[in-house]
Structure formats: structure tokens, C-alpha cells
Tab-separated table of C-alpha atoms in Angstrom:
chain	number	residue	atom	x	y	z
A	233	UNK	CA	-30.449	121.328	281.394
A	234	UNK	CA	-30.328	117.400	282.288
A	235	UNK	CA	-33.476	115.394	281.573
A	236	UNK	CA	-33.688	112.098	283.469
A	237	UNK	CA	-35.772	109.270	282.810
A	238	UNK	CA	-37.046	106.364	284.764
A	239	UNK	CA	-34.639	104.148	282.983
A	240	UNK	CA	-31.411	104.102	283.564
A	241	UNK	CA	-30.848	105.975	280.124
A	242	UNK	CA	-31.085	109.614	280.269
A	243	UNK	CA	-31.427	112.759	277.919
A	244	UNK	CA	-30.150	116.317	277.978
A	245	UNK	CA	-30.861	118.941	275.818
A	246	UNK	CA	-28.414	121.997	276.142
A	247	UNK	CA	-28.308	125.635	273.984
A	248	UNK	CA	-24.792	125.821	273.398
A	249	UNK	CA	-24.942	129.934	273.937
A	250	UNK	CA	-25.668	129.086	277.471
A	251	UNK	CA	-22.867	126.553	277.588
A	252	UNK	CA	-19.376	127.701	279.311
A	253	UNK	CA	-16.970	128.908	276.053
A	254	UNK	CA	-13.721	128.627	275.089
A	255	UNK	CA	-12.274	130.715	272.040
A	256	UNK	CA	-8.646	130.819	270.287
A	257	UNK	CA	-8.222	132.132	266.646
A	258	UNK	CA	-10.080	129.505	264.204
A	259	UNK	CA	-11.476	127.580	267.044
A	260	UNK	CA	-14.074	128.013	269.449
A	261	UNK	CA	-15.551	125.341	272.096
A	262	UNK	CA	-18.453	124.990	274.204
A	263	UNK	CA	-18.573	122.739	276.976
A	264	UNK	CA	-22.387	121.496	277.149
A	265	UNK	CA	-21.998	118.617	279.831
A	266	UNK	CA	-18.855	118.603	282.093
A	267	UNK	CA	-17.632	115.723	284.217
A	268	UNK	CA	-19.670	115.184	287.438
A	269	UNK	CA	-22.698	116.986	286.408
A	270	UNK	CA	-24.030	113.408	286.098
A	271	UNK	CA	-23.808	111.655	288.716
A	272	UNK	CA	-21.313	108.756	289.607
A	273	UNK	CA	-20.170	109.266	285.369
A	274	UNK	CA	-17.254	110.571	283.890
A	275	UNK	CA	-19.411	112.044	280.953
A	276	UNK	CA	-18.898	115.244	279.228
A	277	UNK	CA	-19.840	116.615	275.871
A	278	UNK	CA	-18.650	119.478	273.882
A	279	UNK	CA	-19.280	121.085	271.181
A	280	UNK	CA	-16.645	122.771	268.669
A	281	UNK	CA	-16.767	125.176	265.880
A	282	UNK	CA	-13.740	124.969	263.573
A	283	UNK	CA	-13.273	127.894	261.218
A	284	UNK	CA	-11.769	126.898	257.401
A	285	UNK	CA	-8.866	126.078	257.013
A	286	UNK	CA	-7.888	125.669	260.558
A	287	UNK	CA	-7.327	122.708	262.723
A	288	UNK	CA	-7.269	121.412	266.554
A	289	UNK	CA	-4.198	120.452	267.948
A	290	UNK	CA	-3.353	116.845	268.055
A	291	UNK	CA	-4.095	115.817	271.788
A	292	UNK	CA	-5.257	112.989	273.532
A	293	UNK	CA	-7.892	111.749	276.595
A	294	UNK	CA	-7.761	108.746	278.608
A	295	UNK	CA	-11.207	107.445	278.125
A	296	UNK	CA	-13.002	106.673	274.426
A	297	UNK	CA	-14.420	109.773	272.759
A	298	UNK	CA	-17.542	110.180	270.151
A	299	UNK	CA	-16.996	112.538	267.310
A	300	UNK	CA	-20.399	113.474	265.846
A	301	UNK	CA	-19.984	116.092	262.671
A	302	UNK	CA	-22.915	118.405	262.643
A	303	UNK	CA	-22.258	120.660	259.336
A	304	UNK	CA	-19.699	121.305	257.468
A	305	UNK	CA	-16.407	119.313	255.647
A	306	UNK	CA	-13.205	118.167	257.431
A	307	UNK	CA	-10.813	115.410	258.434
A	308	UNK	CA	-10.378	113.199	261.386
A	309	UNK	CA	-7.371	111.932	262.072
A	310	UNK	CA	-6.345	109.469	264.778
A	311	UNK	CA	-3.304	108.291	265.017
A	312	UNK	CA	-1.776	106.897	262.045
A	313	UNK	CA	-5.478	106.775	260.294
A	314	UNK	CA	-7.420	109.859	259.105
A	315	UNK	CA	-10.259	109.927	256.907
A	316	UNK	CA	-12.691	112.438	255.391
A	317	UNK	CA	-15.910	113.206	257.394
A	318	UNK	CA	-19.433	115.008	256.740
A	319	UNK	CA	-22.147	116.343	258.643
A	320	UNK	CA	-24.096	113.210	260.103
A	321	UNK	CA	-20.474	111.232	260.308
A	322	UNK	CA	-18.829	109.672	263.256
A	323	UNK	CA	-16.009	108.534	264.755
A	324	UNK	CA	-14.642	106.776	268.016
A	325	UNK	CA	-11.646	107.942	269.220
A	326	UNK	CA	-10.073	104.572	271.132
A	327	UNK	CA	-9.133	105.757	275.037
A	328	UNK	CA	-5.315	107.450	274.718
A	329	UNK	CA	-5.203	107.638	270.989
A	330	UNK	CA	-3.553	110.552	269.613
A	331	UNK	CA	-6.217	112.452	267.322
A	332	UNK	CA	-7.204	115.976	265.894
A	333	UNK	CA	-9.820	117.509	263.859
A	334	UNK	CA	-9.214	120.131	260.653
A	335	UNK	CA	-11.651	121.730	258.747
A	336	UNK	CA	-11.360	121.053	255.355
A	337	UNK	CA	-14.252	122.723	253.494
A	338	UNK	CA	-15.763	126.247	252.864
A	339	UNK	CA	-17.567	126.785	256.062
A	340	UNK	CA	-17.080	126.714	259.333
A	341	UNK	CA	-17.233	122.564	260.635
A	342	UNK	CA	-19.190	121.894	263.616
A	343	UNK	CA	-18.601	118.701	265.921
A	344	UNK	CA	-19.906	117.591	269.073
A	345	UNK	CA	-17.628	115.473	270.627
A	346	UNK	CA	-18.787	113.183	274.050
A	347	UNK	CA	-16.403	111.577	276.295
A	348	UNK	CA	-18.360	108.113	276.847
A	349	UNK	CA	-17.178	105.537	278.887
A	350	UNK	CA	-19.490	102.736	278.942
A	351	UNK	CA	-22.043	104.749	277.258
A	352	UNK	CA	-23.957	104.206	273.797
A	353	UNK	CA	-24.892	107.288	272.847
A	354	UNK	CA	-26.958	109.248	270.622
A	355	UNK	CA	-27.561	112.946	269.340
A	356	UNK	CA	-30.375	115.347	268.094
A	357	UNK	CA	-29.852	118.912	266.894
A	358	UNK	CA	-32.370	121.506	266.296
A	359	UNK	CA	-32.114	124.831	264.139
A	360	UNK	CA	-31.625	127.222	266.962
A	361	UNK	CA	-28.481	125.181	267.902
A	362	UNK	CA	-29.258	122.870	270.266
A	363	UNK	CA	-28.422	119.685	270.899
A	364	UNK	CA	-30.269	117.185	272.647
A	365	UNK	CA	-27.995	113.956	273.858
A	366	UNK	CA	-28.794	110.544	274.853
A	367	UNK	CA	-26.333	108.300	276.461
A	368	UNK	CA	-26.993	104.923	278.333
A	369	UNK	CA	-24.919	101.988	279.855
A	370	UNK	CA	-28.200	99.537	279.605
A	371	UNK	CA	-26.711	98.018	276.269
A	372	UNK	CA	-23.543	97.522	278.200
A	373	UNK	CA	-25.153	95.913	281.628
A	374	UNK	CA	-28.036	93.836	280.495
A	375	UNK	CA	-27.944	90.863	277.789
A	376	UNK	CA	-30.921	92.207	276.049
A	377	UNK	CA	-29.447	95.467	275.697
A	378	UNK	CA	-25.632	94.068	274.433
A	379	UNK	CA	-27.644	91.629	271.615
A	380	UNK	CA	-29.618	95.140	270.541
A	381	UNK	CA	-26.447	97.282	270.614
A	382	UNK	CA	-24.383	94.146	268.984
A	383	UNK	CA	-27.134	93.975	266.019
A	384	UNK	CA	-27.297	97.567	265.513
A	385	UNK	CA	-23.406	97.917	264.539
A	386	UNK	CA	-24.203	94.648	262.855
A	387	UNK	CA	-26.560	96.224	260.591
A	388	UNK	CA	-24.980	99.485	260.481
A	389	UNK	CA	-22.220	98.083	258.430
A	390	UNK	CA	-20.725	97.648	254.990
A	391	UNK	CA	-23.669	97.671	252.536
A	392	UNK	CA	-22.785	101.607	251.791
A	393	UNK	CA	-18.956	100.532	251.125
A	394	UNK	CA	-20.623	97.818	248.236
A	395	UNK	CA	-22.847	100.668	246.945
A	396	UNK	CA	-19.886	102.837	246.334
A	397	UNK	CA	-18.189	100.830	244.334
A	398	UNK	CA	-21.053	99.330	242.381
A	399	UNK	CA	-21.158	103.528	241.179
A	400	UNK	CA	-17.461	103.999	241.169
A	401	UNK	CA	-17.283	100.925	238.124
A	402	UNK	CA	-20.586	102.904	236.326
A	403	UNK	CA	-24.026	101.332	235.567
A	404	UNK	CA	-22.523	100.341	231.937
A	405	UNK	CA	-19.046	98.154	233.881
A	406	UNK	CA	-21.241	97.381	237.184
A	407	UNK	CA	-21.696	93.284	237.118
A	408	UNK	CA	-25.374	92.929	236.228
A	409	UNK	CA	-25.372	89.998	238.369
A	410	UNK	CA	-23.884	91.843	240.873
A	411	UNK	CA	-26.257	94.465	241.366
A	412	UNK	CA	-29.102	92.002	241.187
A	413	UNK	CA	-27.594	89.693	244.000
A	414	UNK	CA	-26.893	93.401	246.278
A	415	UNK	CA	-31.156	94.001	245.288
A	416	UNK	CA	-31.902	90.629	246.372
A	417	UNK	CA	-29.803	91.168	250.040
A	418	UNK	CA	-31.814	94.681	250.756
A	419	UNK	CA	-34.700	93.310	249.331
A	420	UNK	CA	-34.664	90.148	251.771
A	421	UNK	CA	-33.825	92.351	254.427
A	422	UNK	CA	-37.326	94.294	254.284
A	423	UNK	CA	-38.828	91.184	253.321
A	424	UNK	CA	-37.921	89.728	257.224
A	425	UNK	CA	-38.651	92.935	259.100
A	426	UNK	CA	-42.320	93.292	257.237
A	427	UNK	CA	-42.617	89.678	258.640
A	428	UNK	CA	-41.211	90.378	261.934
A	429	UNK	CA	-43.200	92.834	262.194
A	430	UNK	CA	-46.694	91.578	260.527
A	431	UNK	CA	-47.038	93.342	257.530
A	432	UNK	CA	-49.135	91.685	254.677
A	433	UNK	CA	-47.708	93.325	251.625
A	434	UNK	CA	-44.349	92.734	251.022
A	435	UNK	CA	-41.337	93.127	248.144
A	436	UNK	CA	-40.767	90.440	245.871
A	437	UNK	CA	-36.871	89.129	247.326
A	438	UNK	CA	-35.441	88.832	243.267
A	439	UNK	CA	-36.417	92.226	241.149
A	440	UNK	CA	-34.170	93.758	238.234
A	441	UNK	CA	-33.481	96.820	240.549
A	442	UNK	CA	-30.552	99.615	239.054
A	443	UNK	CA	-28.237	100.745	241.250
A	444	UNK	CA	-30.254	103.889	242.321
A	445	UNK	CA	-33.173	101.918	243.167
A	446	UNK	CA	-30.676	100.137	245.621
A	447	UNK	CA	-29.502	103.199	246.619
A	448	UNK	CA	-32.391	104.376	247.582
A	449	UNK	CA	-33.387	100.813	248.967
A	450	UNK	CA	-30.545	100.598	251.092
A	451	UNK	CA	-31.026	104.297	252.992
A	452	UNK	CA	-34.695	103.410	253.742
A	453	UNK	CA	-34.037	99.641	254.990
A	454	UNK	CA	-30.774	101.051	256.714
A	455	UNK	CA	-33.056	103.243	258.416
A	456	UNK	CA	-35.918	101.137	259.162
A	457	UNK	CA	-34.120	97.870	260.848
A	458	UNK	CA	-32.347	100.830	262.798
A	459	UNK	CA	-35.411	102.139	263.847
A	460	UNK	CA	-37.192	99.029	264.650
A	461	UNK	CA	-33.908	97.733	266.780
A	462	UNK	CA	-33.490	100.657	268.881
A	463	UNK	CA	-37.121	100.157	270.202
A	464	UNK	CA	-36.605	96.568	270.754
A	465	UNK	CA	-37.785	96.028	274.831
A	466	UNK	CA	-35.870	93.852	277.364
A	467	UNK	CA	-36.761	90.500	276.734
A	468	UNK	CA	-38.140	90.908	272.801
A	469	UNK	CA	-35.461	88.960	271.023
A	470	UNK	CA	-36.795	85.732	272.542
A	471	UNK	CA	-39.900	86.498	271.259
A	472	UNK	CA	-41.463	83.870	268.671
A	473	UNK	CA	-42.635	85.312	265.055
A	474	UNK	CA	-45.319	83.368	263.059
A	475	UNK	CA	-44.710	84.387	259.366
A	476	UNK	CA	-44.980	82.560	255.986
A	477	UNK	CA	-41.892	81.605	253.589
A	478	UNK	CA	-41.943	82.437	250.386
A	479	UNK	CA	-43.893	79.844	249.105
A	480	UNK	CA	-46.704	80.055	251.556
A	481	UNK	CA	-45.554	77.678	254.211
A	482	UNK	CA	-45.865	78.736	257.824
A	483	UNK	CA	-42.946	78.920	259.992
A	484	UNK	CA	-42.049	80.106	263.743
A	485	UNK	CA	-38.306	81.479	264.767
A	486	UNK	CA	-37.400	83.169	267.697
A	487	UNK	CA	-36.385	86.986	266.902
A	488	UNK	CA	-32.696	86.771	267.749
A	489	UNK	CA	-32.282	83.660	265.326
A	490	UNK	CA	-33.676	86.259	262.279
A	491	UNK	CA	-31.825	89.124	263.336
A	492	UNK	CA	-28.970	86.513	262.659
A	493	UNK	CA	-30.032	84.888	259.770
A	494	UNK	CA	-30.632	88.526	257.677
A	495	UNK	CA	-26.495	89.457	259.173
A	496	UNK	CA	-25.551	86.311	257.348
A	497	UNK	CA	-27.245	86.492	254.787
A	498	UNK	CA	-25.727	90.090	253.699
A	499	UNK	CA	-22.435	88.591	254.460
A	500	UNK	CA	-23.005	85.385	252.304
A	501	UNK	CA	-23.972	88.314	249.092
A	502	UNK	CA	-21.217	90.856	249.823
A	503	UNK	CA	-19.013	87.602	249.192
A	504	UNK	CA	-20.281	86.893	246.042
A	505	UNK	CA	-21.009	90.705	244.975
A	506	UNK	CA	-17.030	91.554	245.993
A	507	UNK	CA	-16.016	88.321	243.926
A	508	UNK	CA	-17.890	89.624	240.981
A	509	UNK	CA	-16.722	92.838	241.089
A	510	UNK	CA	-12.802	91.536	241.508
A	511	UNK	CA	-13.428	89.987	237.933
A	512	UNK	CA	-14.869	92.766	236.050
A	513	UNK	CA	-11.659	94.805	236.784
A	514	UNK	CA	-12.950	96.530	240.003
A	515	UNK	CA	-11.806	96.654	243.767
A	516	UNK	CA	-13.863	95.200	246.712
A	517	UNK	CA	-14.205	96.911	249.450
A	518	UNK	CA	-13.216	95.064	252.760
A	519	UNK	CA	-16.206	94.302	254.163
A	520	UNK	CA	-15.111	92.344	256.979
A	521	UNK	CA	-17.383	92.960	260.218
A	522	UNK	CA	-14.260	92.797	262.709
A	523	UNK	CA	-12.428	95.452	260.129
A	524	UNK	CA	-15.057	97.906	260.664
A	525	UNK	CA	-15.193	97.319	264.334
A	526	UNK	CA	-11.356	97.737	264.654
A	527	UNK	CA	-11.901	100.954	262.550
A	528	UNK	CA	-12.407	104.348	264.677
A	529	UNK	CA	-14.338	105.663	261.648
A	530	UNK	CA	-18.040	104.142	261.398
A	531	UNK	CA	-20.181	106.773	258.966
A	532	UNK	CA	-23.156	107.448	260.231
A	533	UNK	CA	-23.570	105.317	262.865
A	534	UNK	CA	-24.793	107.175	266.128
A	535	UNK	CA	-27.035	110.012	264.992
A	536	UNK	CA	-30.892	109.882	264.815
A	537	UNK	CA	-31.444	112.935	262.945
A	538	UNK	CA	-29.158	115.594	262.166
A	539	UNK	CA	-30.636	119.388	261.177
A	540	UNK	CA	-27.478	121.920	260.422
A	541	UNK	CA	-27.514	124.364	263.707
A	542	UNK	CA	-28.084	128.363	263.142
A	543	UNK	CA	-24.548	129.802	264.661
């Protein structure tokens, strides 16, 4: 069942037991959203089931696909690249790129996977199975909308990469100065969004945090800024804050010159983080925003909330 709304996103939410199926040994499909139920698109959506130890052939489609993992362990591979994927996990699949998906774990591994031209798209899922799907081309047709969708894989990137090495080298060989500098970063960046968004009471921006308290930082901020960006109207980035520094002094900036300041900022600590960990014996993590971009595989990038289906 399609769900319009007045703008020109929309939202469907489909039981996949009502869905047309397709079934071969290991592998059963269900095709929620086929082309040209949507008017003047090419989108279609469909979910998978893979059974353990089994595999989809390696196949291709001419326009760029969204892999969304919904439960379950398994592999993506696309083309030459393949990399392991959990439930919540993502991948883009670049238009004619030769890809498959195994199942690598105990259970069966579910996917959705979207053909999306154009579209930025999102997913829901509920414990009687169903899935509920947003897709829209404003972030692709209005300059608002590309600055949003532009900071949103901005923020979505890198600080996990950092994290997992800063527990790879141990709390004992993690640089001290290191994992106060990566504190600092998260730290700052709920110290601008409490301003952005008027908050009185906020985190001091240097604190001897461990590692798990940036863990734990990271998730929620991660979260947050993700939050607070996808809600961001037409027009709000030009928007002036008021806010004080941290020494008390009062300051305005225009929203889209913060959003860029806290992206630069990160990038100016991963630097120095990666550099520190390069001399206690450790190794970086390329945290390059155009490597990530170039990557098919983005963790977690695309899914509000993910609750494993009932099959």
C-alpha cells in the first residue's frame, strides 16, 4: 500500500506476505514495490531472505541499487570489493556493477534492496515484517535539500572507523592524547548542536573521557546531528544562530557556516588522532571523505530504526 504526502517525498509501508514471491532453494524474494507502481519513477524495492550458507548469483542492474541488511550476518560483494555486513548496514550498488549477496552467519539474512534512481531513501521495519520505505528526489532538485543530504553523509562518516582502532590498539597501547583529542571532536560536536539549537546546559569541549565513554558519545551525537539534519526545512541553513563561545562572548553565524565548521573540525582531529596512532605502532584508518564516498559500502547510513522482522 503507497502512502503519498503533500511533498514531493512519499512513504509506503508494505507486508511482505502480501508482496508477489519468488522462491529457489536457499533463496526466497519478495517484490514489495515494482517499477511503475509510482508514477513517472523507475523505483522498486524488494525484499530477500537468504538461507545459511547460501548465496545470490552475481548479477547486475542498470540503475544504482540500496542494500539495507535487516537481520542476520553476510557479505556483499561488488565487483572487485566485498565486505562484511550486519543488520542495520548498507550498501550502494553503483548502476551496472557486478554484485551478489551470501549469507554468512547462522540464520537466515534478510535484505531489502531498492532500485533508486535519484532517490534518497530511507527504511523502517516493524516485528510483524513490514517495512515501511521512504524515498525522495527533493535532496536531489532543490539546494536546500542537496546541502542537507551533502551534510548528512558528511556527518555520517569516519568517526566509527577511528573508534575501532582506538579498541583494536587496547585502552593500555591507545594514545592517551589520542583519545582525549577524539573526546574533545564529539564533545564539540554536541557542544554546537545544543547551541544551534538553544540549549543552556552544555558538555565541557576538553574532559578525560575513556574510550567507552566515546563510544557511547559518538552513537548518541551520531544520532542526534542525524536527527536534527533530516528535519532541517527549506530555507533553515541560512538561518542566523545567536549563541555564546566558550568564554561567554556572544556570537551570530549563519547555520550552514556551523554545519561546516563542526565537518572541519572532525577532519582537523582525525588528522592528528591517525598521526598519533601511526606512532604508537598502530594503523589509521583512511578517513578521507571522498574515499568513503567512492566506497559502495557506507555502515549504517540510510536506516532510521531497524527492529529484526518475525518470518
Amino acid at each position: 500500500m503507497l502512502h503519498f504526502s503533500d511533498s514531493p517525498a512519499f512513504v509506503f509501508t508494505q507486508h511482505k506476505a502480501d508482496a508477489p514471491q519468488r522462491t529457489r532453494p536457499g533463496l526466497t524474494s519478495h517484490a514489495l514495490l515494482q517499477r511503475g507502481d509510482v508514477e513517472d519513477t523507475e523505483l522498486a524495492v524488494t525484499w530477500v531472505d537468504v538461507a545459511p550458507g547460501d548465496a545470490q548469483e552475481p548479477h547486475r542492474h542498470p540503475s544504482e541499487q540500496v542494500y539495507v541488511v535487516t537481520r542476520g550476518e553476510g557479505r556483499i560483494h561488488v565487483n572487485d570489493e566485498a565486505e562484511d555486513v550486519t543488520a542495520g548496514d548498507l550498501a550502494r550498488i553503483p548502476p551496472g556493477a557486478t554484485h551478489f549477496v551470501e549469507n554468512t552467519g547462522p540464520e537466515v539474512l534478510s535484505y531489502v534492496s531498492a532500485a533508486t534512481p535519484s532517490f534518497d531513501a530511507t527504511a523502517q521495519y516493524d516485528r510483524a515484517g513490514s517495512l515501511s520505505f521512504g524515498a525522495s528526489q527533493a535532496e536531489a532538485s532543490s539546494p536546500s535539500g542537496s546541502l542537507r543530504a551533502h551534510l548528512r553523509h558528511q556527518f555520517r562518516h569516519a568517526d566509527g572507523q577511528i573508534l575501532e582502532v582506538l579498541g583494536a590498539l587496547g585502552p593500555e597501547a591507545a594514545p592517551e592524547r589520542a583519545v582525549r583529542l577524539l573526546a574533545h571532536q564529539l564533545r564539540a560536536q554536541d557542544v554546537w548542536l545544543g547551541r544551534i539549537q538553544g540549549e543552556a546546559d552544555l558538555p565541557a569541549l576538553w574532559a578525560e573521557d575513556a574510550l567507552a565513554d566515546c563510544r557511547a558519545r559518538a552513537e548518541a551525537s551520531h544520532a542526534a546531528w542525524q536527527r536534527f539534519l533530516k528535519d532541517c526545512a527549506p530555507g533553515d541553513f541560512s538561518r542566523t544562530v545567536r549563541y555564546e563561545n566558550s568564554t561567554g562572548k556572544q556570537f551570530t553565524s549563519k547555520l550552514r557556516e556551523i554545519c561546516g565548521h563542526v565537518v572541519n573540525h572532525a577532519t582537523h582531529h582525525r588528522a592528528q588522532i591517525a598521526a598519533l596512532i601511526r606512532e604508537a605502532g598502530g594503523d589509521p584508518p583512511v578517513t578521507d571523505y571522498i574515499f568513503w564516498a567512492r566506497s559502495p559500502f557506507r555502515k549504517r547510513c540510510a536506516v532510521d530504526a531497524v527492529v529484526e522482522p518475525r518470518l
